[in-house]
């Protein structure tokens, strides 16, 4: 065979491999789907993300939001490497959402109370947010600084005069 090369043509890396290499090289724990659009079509990215979740390398914490995972110490099932609060804070920073800790967490951190807050709550200031972030049964809850004027508040039925 004159003129043919003995070495086969190298295959292009598959979408999943390229995607995982990029995710593993990132410094943060949160991966947004919009950061991955350059690796392929929506279907290819969806398939690759599903495979990575099946392999236990990623966990889904919200719509278009994934976190790097590691095997759990007891069950061996994949779990996020950081707690939900840290992942939510990183997600908000990446999405450009201004946030503060929730009121209960602020009171605990300032020493005003010794009761440890068990819910993951964030204050989004004047911004309303409906993004659901969760790991298992733990869900991020939101509070904000929006208050309705007194004249717009509905009175309860028990407070109405008879």
Short mmCIF file of N, CA and C in Angstrom, two decimals:
data_model
loop_
_atom_site.label_atom_id
_atom_site.label_comp_id
_atom_site.label_asym_id
_atom_site.label_seq_id
_atom_site.Cartn_x
_atom_site.Cartn_y
_atom_site.Cartn_z
N UNK A 1 0.85 -1.17 0.00
CA UNK A 1 0.00 0.00 0.00
C UNK A 1 0.89 1.23 0.00
N UNK A 2 1.05 1.75 -1.16
CA UNK A 2 1.89 2.93 -1.32
C UNK A 2 1.05 4.17 -1.02
N UNK A 3 1.61 5.06 -0.24
CA UNK A 3 0.94 6.33 0.05
C UNK A 3 -0.06 6.27 1.19
N UNK A 4 -0.30 5.10 1.77
CA UNK A 4 -1.24 5.06 2.89
C UNK A 4 -0.47 5.14 4.20
N UNK A 5 -1.08 5.70 5.13
CA UNK A 5 -0.41 5.86 6.42
C UNK A 5 -0.71 4.66 7.30
N UNK A 6 0.25 4.23 8.04
CA UNK A 6 0.09 3.05 8.89
C UNK A 6 -0.66 3.39 10.18
N UNK A 7 -0.68 4.65 10.55
CA UNK A 7 -1.37 5.02 11.80
C UNK A 7 -2.79 5.45 11.49
N UNK A 8 -3.76 4.96 12.24
CA UNK A 8 -5.15 5.36 11.99
C UNK A 8 -5.36 6.83 12.38
N UNK A 9 -6.36 7.40 11.79
CA UNK A 9 -6.70 8.80 12.10
C UNK A 9 -7.22 8.84 13.54
N UNK A 10 -6.66 9.76 14.32
CA UNK A 10 -7.07 9.88 15.72
C UNK A 10 -8.50 10.41 15.79
N UNK A 11 -9.32 9.76 16.59
CA UNK A 11 -10.70 10.20 16.76
C UNK A 11 -10.75 11.45 17.63
N UNK A 12 -11.68 12.29 17.33
CA UNK A 12 -11.90 13.46 18.18
C UNK A 12 -12.45 12.98 19.52
N UNK A 13 -12.02 13.61 20.62
CA UNK A 13 -12.56 13.20 21.92
C UNK A 13 -14.08 13.36 21.95
N UNK A 14 -14.72 12.45 22.58
CA UNK A 14 -16.17 12.50 22.68
C UNK A 14 -16.59 13.67 23.54
N UNK A 15 -17.83 14.08 23.38
CA UNK A 15 -18.36 15.24 24.10
C UNK A 15 -18.25 15.03 25.60
N UNK A 16 -18.59 13.84 26.07
CA UNK A 16 -18.55 13.58 27.51
C UNK A 16 -17.13 13.74 28.05
N UNK A 17 -16.15 13.22 27.35
CA UNK A 17 -14.76 13.32 27.81
C UNK A 17 -14.29 14.76 27.83
N UNK A 18 -14.60 15.50 26.77
CA UNK A 18 -14.20 16.91 26.71
C UNK A 18 -14.90 17.70 27.82
N UNK A 19 -16.17 17.40 28.03
CA UNK A 19 -16.95 18.10 29.04
C UNK A 19 -16.37 17.81 30.43
N UNK A 20 -16.08 16.55 30.73
CA UNK A 20 -15.55 16.20 32.05
C UNK A 20 -14.17 16.81 32.27
N UNK A 21 -13.33 16.81 31.25
CA UNK A 21 -12.02 17.43 31.39
C UNK A 21 -12.15 18.91 31.76
N UNK A 22 -13.09 19.59 31.14
CA UNK A 22 -13.31 21.00 31.43
C UNK A 22 -13.85 21.20 32.85
N UNK A 23 -14.80 20.36 33.25
CA UNK A 23 -15.40 20.47 34.59
C UNK A 23 -14.36 20.18 35.66
N UNK A 24 -13.56 19.14 35.48
CA UNK A 24 -12.56 18.76 36.47
C UNK A 24 -11.49 19.84 36.63
N UNK A 25 -11.21 20.58 35.56
CA UNK A 25 -10.17 21.61 35.62
C UNK A 25 -10.67 22.90 36.27
N UNK A 26 -11.98 23.04 36.45
CA UNK A 26 -12.53 24.26 37.04
C UNK A 26 -12.24 24.30 38.53
N UNK A 27 -12.05 25.52 39.05
CA UNK A 27 -11.72 25.65 40.47
C UNK A 27 -12.96 25.56 41.35
N UNK A 28 -14.11 26.00 40.88
CA UNK A 28 -15.31 25.99 41.70
C UNK A 28 -15.98 24.62 41.72
N UNK A 29 -16.99 24.52 42.57
CA UNK A 29 -17.74 23.27 42.70
C UNK A 29 -18.98 23.25 41.83
N UNK A 30 -19.48 24.43 41.45
CA UNK A 30 -20.74 24.53 40.71
C UNK A 30 -20.45 24.64 39.22
N UNK A 31 -21.25 23.91 38.45
CA UNK A 31 -21.15 23.94 36.99
C UNK A 31 -22.51 24.37 36.45
N UNK A 32 -22.53 25.43 35.67
CA UNK A 32 -23.77 25.88 35.04
C UNK A 32 -23.83 25.31 33.62
N UNK A 33 -25.01 24.91 33.23
CA UNK A 33 -25.18 24.33 31.90
C UNK A 33 -24.78 25.32 30.82
N UNK A 34 -25.03 26.60 31.05
CA UNK A 34 -24.72 27.60 30.03
C UNK A 34 -23.22 27.72 29.77
N UNK A 35 -22.40 27.25 30.71
CA UNK A 35 -20.95 27.26 30.52
C UNK A 35 -20.49 26.15 29.57
N UNK A 36 -21.37 25.22 29.26
CA UNK A 36 -20.98 24.03 28.50
C UNK A 36 -21.47 24.04 27.06
N UNK A 37 -22.10 25.12 26.62
CA UNK A 37 -22.71 25.13 25.29
C UNK A 37 -21.68 24.98 24.17
N UNK A 38 -20.45 25.32 24.40
CA UNK A 38 -19.44 25.24 23.35
C UNK A 38 -18.99 23.80 23.05
N UNK A 39 -19.42 22.85 23.87
CA UNK A 39 -18.98 21.46 23.70
C UNK A 39 -19.86 20.64 22.77
N UNK A 40 -21.02 21.15 22.41
CA UNK A 40 -21.89 20.39 21.52
C UNK A 40 -23.30 20.91 21.53
N UNK A 41 -24.19 20.15 20.92
CA UNK A 41 -25.60 20.54 20.86
C UNK A 41 -26.25 20.30 22.23
N UNK A 42 -27.47 20.79 22.36
CA UNK A 42 -28.19 20.60 23.62
C UNK A 42 -28.37 19.12 23.93
N UNK A 43 -28.70 18.34 22.92
CA UNK A 43 -28.91 16.90 23.12
C UNK A 43 -27.62 16.22 23.55
N UNK A 44 -26.51 16.57 22.92
CA UNK A 44 -25.23 15.97 23.28
C UNK A 44 -24.84 16.33 24.71
N UNK A 45 -25.04 17.58 25.09
CA UNK A 45 -24.69 18.02 26.44
C UNK A 45 -25.59 17.33 27.46
N UNK A 46 -26.89 17.24 27.16
CA UNK A 46 -27.82 16.56 28.07
C UNK A 46 -27.41 15.11 28.27
N UNK A 47 -27.07 14.44 27.18
CA UNK A 47 -26.66 13.03 27.25
C UNK A 47 -25.38 12.89 28.08
N UNK A 48 -24.42 13.77 27.84
CA UNK A 48 -23.14 13.70 28.56
C UNK A 48 -23.34 13.99 30.05
N UNK A 49 -24.16 14.98 30.38
CA UNK A 49 -24.42 15.29 31.79
C UNK A 49 -25.12 14.13 32.48
N UNK A 50 -26.07 13.51 31.79
CA UNK A 50 -26.77 12.36 32.36
C UNK A 50 -25.80 11.21 32.62
N UNK A 51 -24.87 10.98 31.68
CA UNK A 51 -23.88 9.92 31.87
C UNK A 51 -22.95 10.24 33.04
N UNK A 52 -22.53 11.49 33.16
CA UNK A 52 -21.65 11.88 34.27
C UNK A 52 -22.37 11.75 35.61
N UNK A 53 -23.67 12.06 35.63
CA UNK A 53 -24.43 11.86 36.87
C UNK A 53 -24.56 10.37 37.18
N UNK A 54 -24.75 9.56 36.16
CA UNK A 54 -24.84 8.11 36.35
C UNK A 54 -23.54 7.52 36.86
N UNK A 55 -22.42 8.10 36.46
CA UNK A 55 -21.10 7.64 36.94
C UNK A 55 -20.76 8.20 38.31
N UNK A 56 -21.59 9.10 38.84
CA UNK A 56 -21.34 9.65 40.17
C UNK A 56 -20.35 10.79 40.19
N UNK A 57 -20.09 11.40 39.06
CA UNK A 57 -19.13 12.52 39.02
C UNK A 57 -19.81 13.87 39.23
N UNK A 58 -21.12 13.93 38.96
CA UNK A 58 -21.89 15.16 39.13
C UNK A 58 -23.21 14.85 39.82
N UNK A 59 -23.76 15.84 40.51
CA UNK A 59 -25.12 15.77 41.03
C UNK A 59 -25.85 17.02 40.57
N UNK A 60 -27.12 16.88 40.29
CA UNK A 60 -27.93 18.01 39.85
C UNK A 60 -28.51 18.68 41.08
N UNK A 61 -28.33 20.00 41.20
CA UNK A 61 -28.88 20.71 42.35
C UNK A 61 -29.97 21.69 41.94
N UNK A 62 -30.17 21.87 40.67
CA UNK A 62 -31.21 22.78 40.19
C UNK A 62 -31.28 22.73 38.68
N UNK A 63 -32.19 23.50 38.13
CA UNK A 63 -32.35 23.55 36.69
C UNK A 63 -31.12 24.19 36.06
N UNK A 64 -30.36 23.39 35.34
CA UNK A 64 -29.15 23.89 34.69
C UNK A 64 -27.99 24.11 35.64
N UNK A 65 -28.09 23.59 36.86
CA UNK A 65 -27.03 23.78 37.87
C UNK A 65 -26.60 22.40 38.38
N UNK A 66 -25.31 22.14 38.29
CA UNK A 66 -24.75 20.86 38.72
C UNK A 66 -23.60 21.12 39.67
N UNK A 67 -23.31 20.14 40.51
CA UNK A 67 -22.18 20.25 41.44
C UNK A 67 -21.30 19.01 41.29
N UNK A 68 -20.02 19.21 41.51
CA UNK A 68 -19.09 18.08 41.48
C UNK A 68 -19.43 17.15 42.64
N UNK A 69 -19.29 15.85 42.41
CA UNK A 69 -19.70 14.87 43.41
C UNK A 69 -18.55 13.94 43.77
N UNK A 70 -18.72 13.29 44.91
CA UNK A 70 -17.79 12.27 45.38
C UNK A 70 -18.63 11.19 46.05
N UNK A 71 -18.12 9.96 46.15
CA UNK A 71 -18.89 8.91 46.82
C UNK A 71 -19.08 9.23 48.30
N UNK A 72 -20.28 8.99 48.80
CA UNK A 72 -20.57 9.23 50.21
C UNK A 72 -19.81 8.25 51.09
N UNK A 73 -19.43 8.66 52.31
CA UNK A 73 -18.64 7.78 53.17
C UNK A 73 -19.40 6.56 53.68
N UNK A 74 -20.71 6.67 53.86
CA UNK A 74 -21.47 5.55 54.40
C UNK A 74 -22.08 4.68 53.31
N UNK A 75 -22.80 5.30 52.39
CA UNK A 75 -23.53 4.54 51.38
C UNK A 75 -22.74 4.32 50.10
N UNK A 76 -21.76 5.16 49.84
CA UNK A 76 -21.03 5.07 48.59
C UNK A 76 -21.76 5.73 47.43
N UNK A 77 -22.97 6.24 47.69
CA UNK A 77 -23.72 6.93 46.65
C UNK A 77 -23.12 8.31 46.41
N UNK A 78 -23.25 8.84 45.20
CA UNK A 78 -22.66 10.16 44.92
C UNK A 78 -23.36 11.25 45.72
N UNK A 79 -22.55 12.13 46.28
CA UNK A 79 -23.08 13.29 47.00
C UNK A 79 -22.18 14.48 46.71
N UNK A 80 -22.74 15.67 46.84
CA UNK A 80 -21.97 16.88 46.57
C UNK A 80 -20.79 16.97 47.53
N UNK A 81 -19.69 17.53 47.05
CA UNK A 81 -18.48 17.63 47.87
C UNK A 81 -18.57 18.78 48.87
N UNK A 82 -19.48 19.72 48.68
CA UNK A 82 -19.66 20.86 49.58
C UNK A 82 -21.10 20.85 50.09
N UNK A 83 -21.36 21.51 51.24
CA UNK A 83 -22.73 21.58 51.75
C UNK A 83 -23.60 22.46 50.85
N UNK A 84 -24.91 22.31 50.99
CA UNK A 84 -25.86 23.02 50.14
C UNK A 84 -25.70 24.53 50.24
N UNK A 85 -25.45 25.06 51.42
CA UNK A 85 -25.30 26.51 51.58
C UNK A 85 -24.15 27.06 50.77
N UNK A 86 -23.02 26.37 50.79
CA UNK A 86 -21.85 26.82 50.02
C UNK A 86 -22.11 26.73 48.52
N UNK A 87 -22.79 25.67 48.09
CA UNK A 87 -23.11 25.52 46.67
C UNK A 87 -24.10 26.58 46.21
N UNK A 88 -25.09 26.88 47.06
CA UNK A 88 -26.07 27.91 46.70
C UNK A 88 -25.40 29.28 46.60
N UNK A 89 -24.51 29.59 47.54
CA UNK A 89 -23.81 30.88 47.51
C UNK A 89 -22.97 30.99 46.23
N UNK A 90 -22.27 29.93 45.88
CA UNK A 90 -21.47 29.95 44.65
C UNK A 90 -22.36 30.09 43.41
N UNK A 91 -23.51 29.42 43.44
CA UNK A 91 -24.45 29.51 42.32
C UNK A 91 -24.94 30.94 42.16
N UNK A 92 -25.33 31.58 43.27
CA UNK A 92 -25.82 32.96 43.20
C UNK A 92 -24.73 33.90 42.69
N UNK A 93 -23.51 33.70 43.15
CA UNK A 93 -22.40 34.53 42.67
C UNK A 93 -22.19 34.35 41.17
N UNK A 94 -22.25 33.11 40.71
CA UNK A 94 -22.05 32.83 39.28
C UNK A 94 -23.18 33.41 38.44
N UNK A 95 -24.40 33.44 38.99
CA UNK A 95 -25.55 33.96 38.25
C UNK A 95 -25.71 35.47 38.40
N UNK A 96 -24.88 36.08 39.25
CA UNK A 96 -24.96 37.53 39.44
C UNK A 96 -26.12 37.96 40.32
N UNK A 97 -26.55 37.10 41.23
CA UNK A 97 -27.65 37.41 42.14
C UNK A 97 -27.06 37.91 43.45
N UNK A 98 -27.46 39.12 43.86
CA UNK A 98 -26.99 39.67 45.14
C UNK A 98 -27.69 38.91 46.26
N UNK A 99 -26.94 38.53 47.29
CA UNK A 99 -27.53 37.75 48.38
C UNK A 99 -26.84 38.07 49.70
N UNK A 100 -27.55 37.77 50.78
CA UNK A 100 -27.00 37.82 52.14
C UNK A 100 -27.48 36.55 52.84
N UNK A 101 -26.89 36.28 53.97
CA UNK A 101 -27.38 35.14 54.75
C UNK A 101 -28.78 35.45 55.25
N UNK A 102 -29.54 34.40 55.53
CA UNK A 102 -30.87 34.58 56.06
C UNK A 102 -30.83 35.16 57.46
N UNK A 103 -31.97 35.67 57.93
CA UNK A 103 -32.04 36.33 59.23
C UNK A 103 -31.63 35.40 60.37
N UNK A 104 -32.08 34.16 60.33
CA UNK A 104 -31.75 33.21 61.41
C UNK A 104 -30.25 32.95 61.46
N UNK A 105 -29.62 32.79 60.31
CA UNK A 105 -28.18 32.56 60.25
C UNK A 105 -27.41 33.79 60.74
N UNK A 106 -27.88 34.98 60.37
CA UNK A 106 -27.21 36.21 60.83
C UNK A 106 -27.31 36.35 62.34
N UNK A 107 -28.49 36.04 62.91
CA UNK A 107 -28.65 36.13 64.38
C UNK A 107 -27.73 35.13 65.07
N UNK A 108 -27.62 33.93 64.53
CA UNK A 108 -26.76 32.91 65.12
C UNK A 108 -25.29 33.33 65.05
N UNK A 109 -24.86 33.82 63.89
CA UNK A 109 -23.46 34.23 63.71
C UNK A 109 -23.09 35.42 64.58
N UNK A 110 -24.05 36.32 64.85
CA UNK A 110 -23.76 37.49 65.67
C UNK A 110 -23.80 37.17 67.16
N UNK A 111 -24.27 36.00 67.53
CA UNK A 111 -24.33 35.61 68.93
C UNK A 111 -25.62 36.02 69.61
N UNK A 112 -26.59 36.53 68.85
CA UNK A 112 -27.87 36.94 69.43
C UNK A 112 -28.69 35.74 69.88
N UNK A 113 -28.42 34.57 69.33
CA UNK A 113 -29.12 33.36 69.73
C UNK A 113 -28.15 32.18 69.65
N UNK A 114 -28.47 31.15 70.42
CA UNK A 114 -27.64 29.94 70.37
C UNK A 114 -28.33 28.84 69.55
N UNK A 115 -29.53 29.15 69.06
CA UNK A 115 -30.26 28.16 68.27
C UNK A 115 -29.64 28.07 66.87
N UNK A 116 -29.21 26.88 66.52
CA UNK A 116 -28.57 26.67 65.22
C UNK A 116 -29.66 26.59 64.15
N UNK A 117 -29.57 27.43 63.11
CA UNK A 117 -30.58 27.35 62.05
C UNK A 117 -30.42 26.06 61.25
N UNK A 118 -31.48 25.34 61.04
CA UNK A 118 -31.39 24.07 60.35
C UNK A 118 -31.82 24.18 58.89
N UNK A 119 -32.41 25.31 58.51
CA UNK A 119 -32.78 25.52 57.12
C UNK A 119 -31.72 26.36 56.43
N UNK A 120 -31.52 26.11 55.17
CA UNK A 120 -30.59 26.90 54.37
C UNK A 120 -31.39 28.04 53.76
N UNK A 121 -31.21 29.25 54.30
CA UNK A 121 -32.00 30.40 53.88
C UNK A 121 -31.09 31.52 53.41
N UNK A 122 -31.48 32.16 52.31
CA UNK A 122 -30.74 33.29 51.77
C UNK A 122 -31.68 34.47 51.59
N UNK A 123 -31.17 35.67 51.87
CA UNK A 123 -31.92 36.90 51.66
C UNK A 123 -31.46 37.47 50.33
N UNK A 124 -32.41 37.70 49.43
CA UNK A 124 -32.07 38.21 48.10
C UNK A 124 -32.34 39.70 47.96
N UNK A 125 -32.48 40.41 49.07
CA UNK A 125 -32.67 41.86 49.03
C UNK A 125 -33.98 42.23 48.39
N UNK A 126 -33.93 43.10 47.40
CA UNK A 126 -35.14 43.56 46.71
C UNK A 126 -35.52 42.66 45.54
N UNK A 127 -34.78 41.61 45.33
CA UNK A 127 -34.98 40.75 44.18
C UNK A 127 -35.83 39.53 44.54
N UNK A 128 -36.82 39.25 43.71
CA UNK A 128 -37.60 38.03 43.89
C UNK A 128 -36.91 36.92 43.10
N UNK A 129 -36.92 35.75 43.66
CA UNK A 129 -36.25 34.63 43.00
C UNK A 129 -37.09 33.38 43.19
N UNK A 130 -37.16 32.58 42.15
CA UNK A 130 -37.95 31.35 42.24
C UNK A 130 -37.12 30.12 41.88
N UNK A 131 -35.83 30.29 41.72
CA UNK A 131 -34.95 29.16 41.37
C UNK A 131 -34.91 28.16 42.51
N UNK A 132 -35.18 26.91 42.21
CA UNK A 132 -35.18 25.87 43.24
C UNK A 132 -33.84 25.15 43.22
N UNK A 133 -33.14 25.23 44.33
CA UNK A 133 -31.88 24.52 44.50
C UNK A 133 -32.07 23.51 45.61
N UNK A 134 -31.70 22.27 45.38
CA UNK A 134 -31.85 21.26 46.41
C UNK A 134 -30.88 20.11 46.20
N UNK A 135 -30.56 19.49 47.32
CA UNK A 135 -29.79 18.25 47.31
C UNK A 135 -30.58 17.28 48.17
N UNK A 136 -31.08 16.22 47.56
CA UNK A 136 -31.92 15.29 48.30
C UNK A 136 -33.17 16.00 48.79
N UNK A 137 -33.39 15.98 50.10
CA UNK A 137 -34.56 16.64 50.66
C UNK A 137 -34.26 18.04 51.19
N UNK A 138 -33.00 18.43 51.18
CA UNK A 138 -32.61 19.77 51.64
C UNK A 138 -32.83 20.78 50.52
N UNK A 139 -33.60 21.82 50.81
CA UNK A 139 -33.98 22.81 49.81
C UNK A 139 -33.55 24.19 50.29
N UNK A 140 -33.05 25.01 49.38
CA UNK A 140 -32.71 26.40 49.70
C UNK A 140 -34.01 27.19 49.77
N UNK A 141 -34.16 27.96 50.84
CA UNK A 141 -35.34 28.82 50.99
C UNK A 141 -34.90 30.27 50.85
N UNK A 142 -35.84 31.13 50.44
CA UNK A 142 -35.53 32.52 50.19
C UNK A 142 -36.36 33.43 51.07
N UNK A 143 -35.74 34.54 51.45
CA UNK A 143 -36.45 35.63 52.09
C UNK A 143 -35.95 36.89 51.41
N UNK A 144 -36.74 37.97 51.48
CA UNK A 144 -36.29 39.20 50.84
C UNK A 144 -36.71 40.41 51.66
N UNK A 145 -36.26 41.57 51.23
CA UNK A 145 -36.54 42.81 51.95
C UNK A 145 -37.80 43.49 51.46
N UNK A 146 -38.52 42.85 50.57
CA UNK A 146 -39.73 43.45 50.02
C UNK A 146 -40.84 43.40 51.06
N UNK A 147 -41.43 44.53 51.32
CA UNK A 147 -42.57 44.59 52.22
C UNK A 147 -43.67 45.37 51.54
N UNK A 148 -44.89 44.96 51.75
CA UNK A 148 -46.02 45.67 51.15
C UNK A 148 -46.39 46.84 52.04
N UNK A 149 -46.81 47.95 51.46
CA UNK A 149 -47.27 49.08 52.27
C UNK A 149 -48.49 48.66 53.09
N UNK A 150 -48.71 49.32 54.21
CA UNK A 150 -49.79 48.96 55.12
C UNK A 150 -51.15 49.00 54.42
N UNK A 151 -51.36 49.95 53.54
CA UNK A 151 -52.66 50.07 52.89
C UNK A 151 -52.91 48.95 51.89
N UNK A 152 -51.90 48.18 51.50
CA UNK A 152 -52.07 47.09 50.55
C UNK A 152 -52.19 45.74 51.24
N UNK A 153 -51.94 45.70 52.54
CA UNK A 153 -52.01 44.42 53.25
C UNK A 153 -53.45 43.99 53.41
N UNK A 154 -53.68 42.73 53.24
CA UNK A 154 -55.02 42.18 53.45
C UNK A 154 -55.22 41.91 54.92
N UNK A 155 -56.35 42.28 55.40
CA UNK A 155 -56.65 41.94 56.79
C UNK A 155 -57.23 40.54 56.83
N UNK A 156 -56.91 39.84 57.89
CA UNK A 156 -57.46 38.48 58.01
C UNK A 156 -58.93 38.56 58.36
N UNK A 157 -59.65 37.49 58.12
CA UNK A 157 -61.09 37.48 58.39
C UNK A 157 -61.39 37.68 59.87
N UNK A 158 -60.53 37.18 60.74
CA UNK A 158 -60.78 37.31 62.17
C UNK A 158 -60.59 38.74 62.65
N UNK A 159 -59.85 39.56 61.91
CA UNK A 159 -59.60 40.94 62.33
C UNK A 159 -60.68 41.90 61.84
N UNK A 160 -61.59 41.44 61.00
CA UNK A 160 -62.63 42.33 60.48
C UNK A 160 -63.71 42.56 61.53
N UNK A 161 -64.22 43.78 61.58
CA UNK A 161 -65.31 44.03 62.53
C UNK A 161 -66.59 43.34 62.06
N UNK A 162 -67.42 42.96 63.01
CA UNK A 162 -68.64 42.22 62.70
C UNK A 162 -69.78 43.13 62.40
#
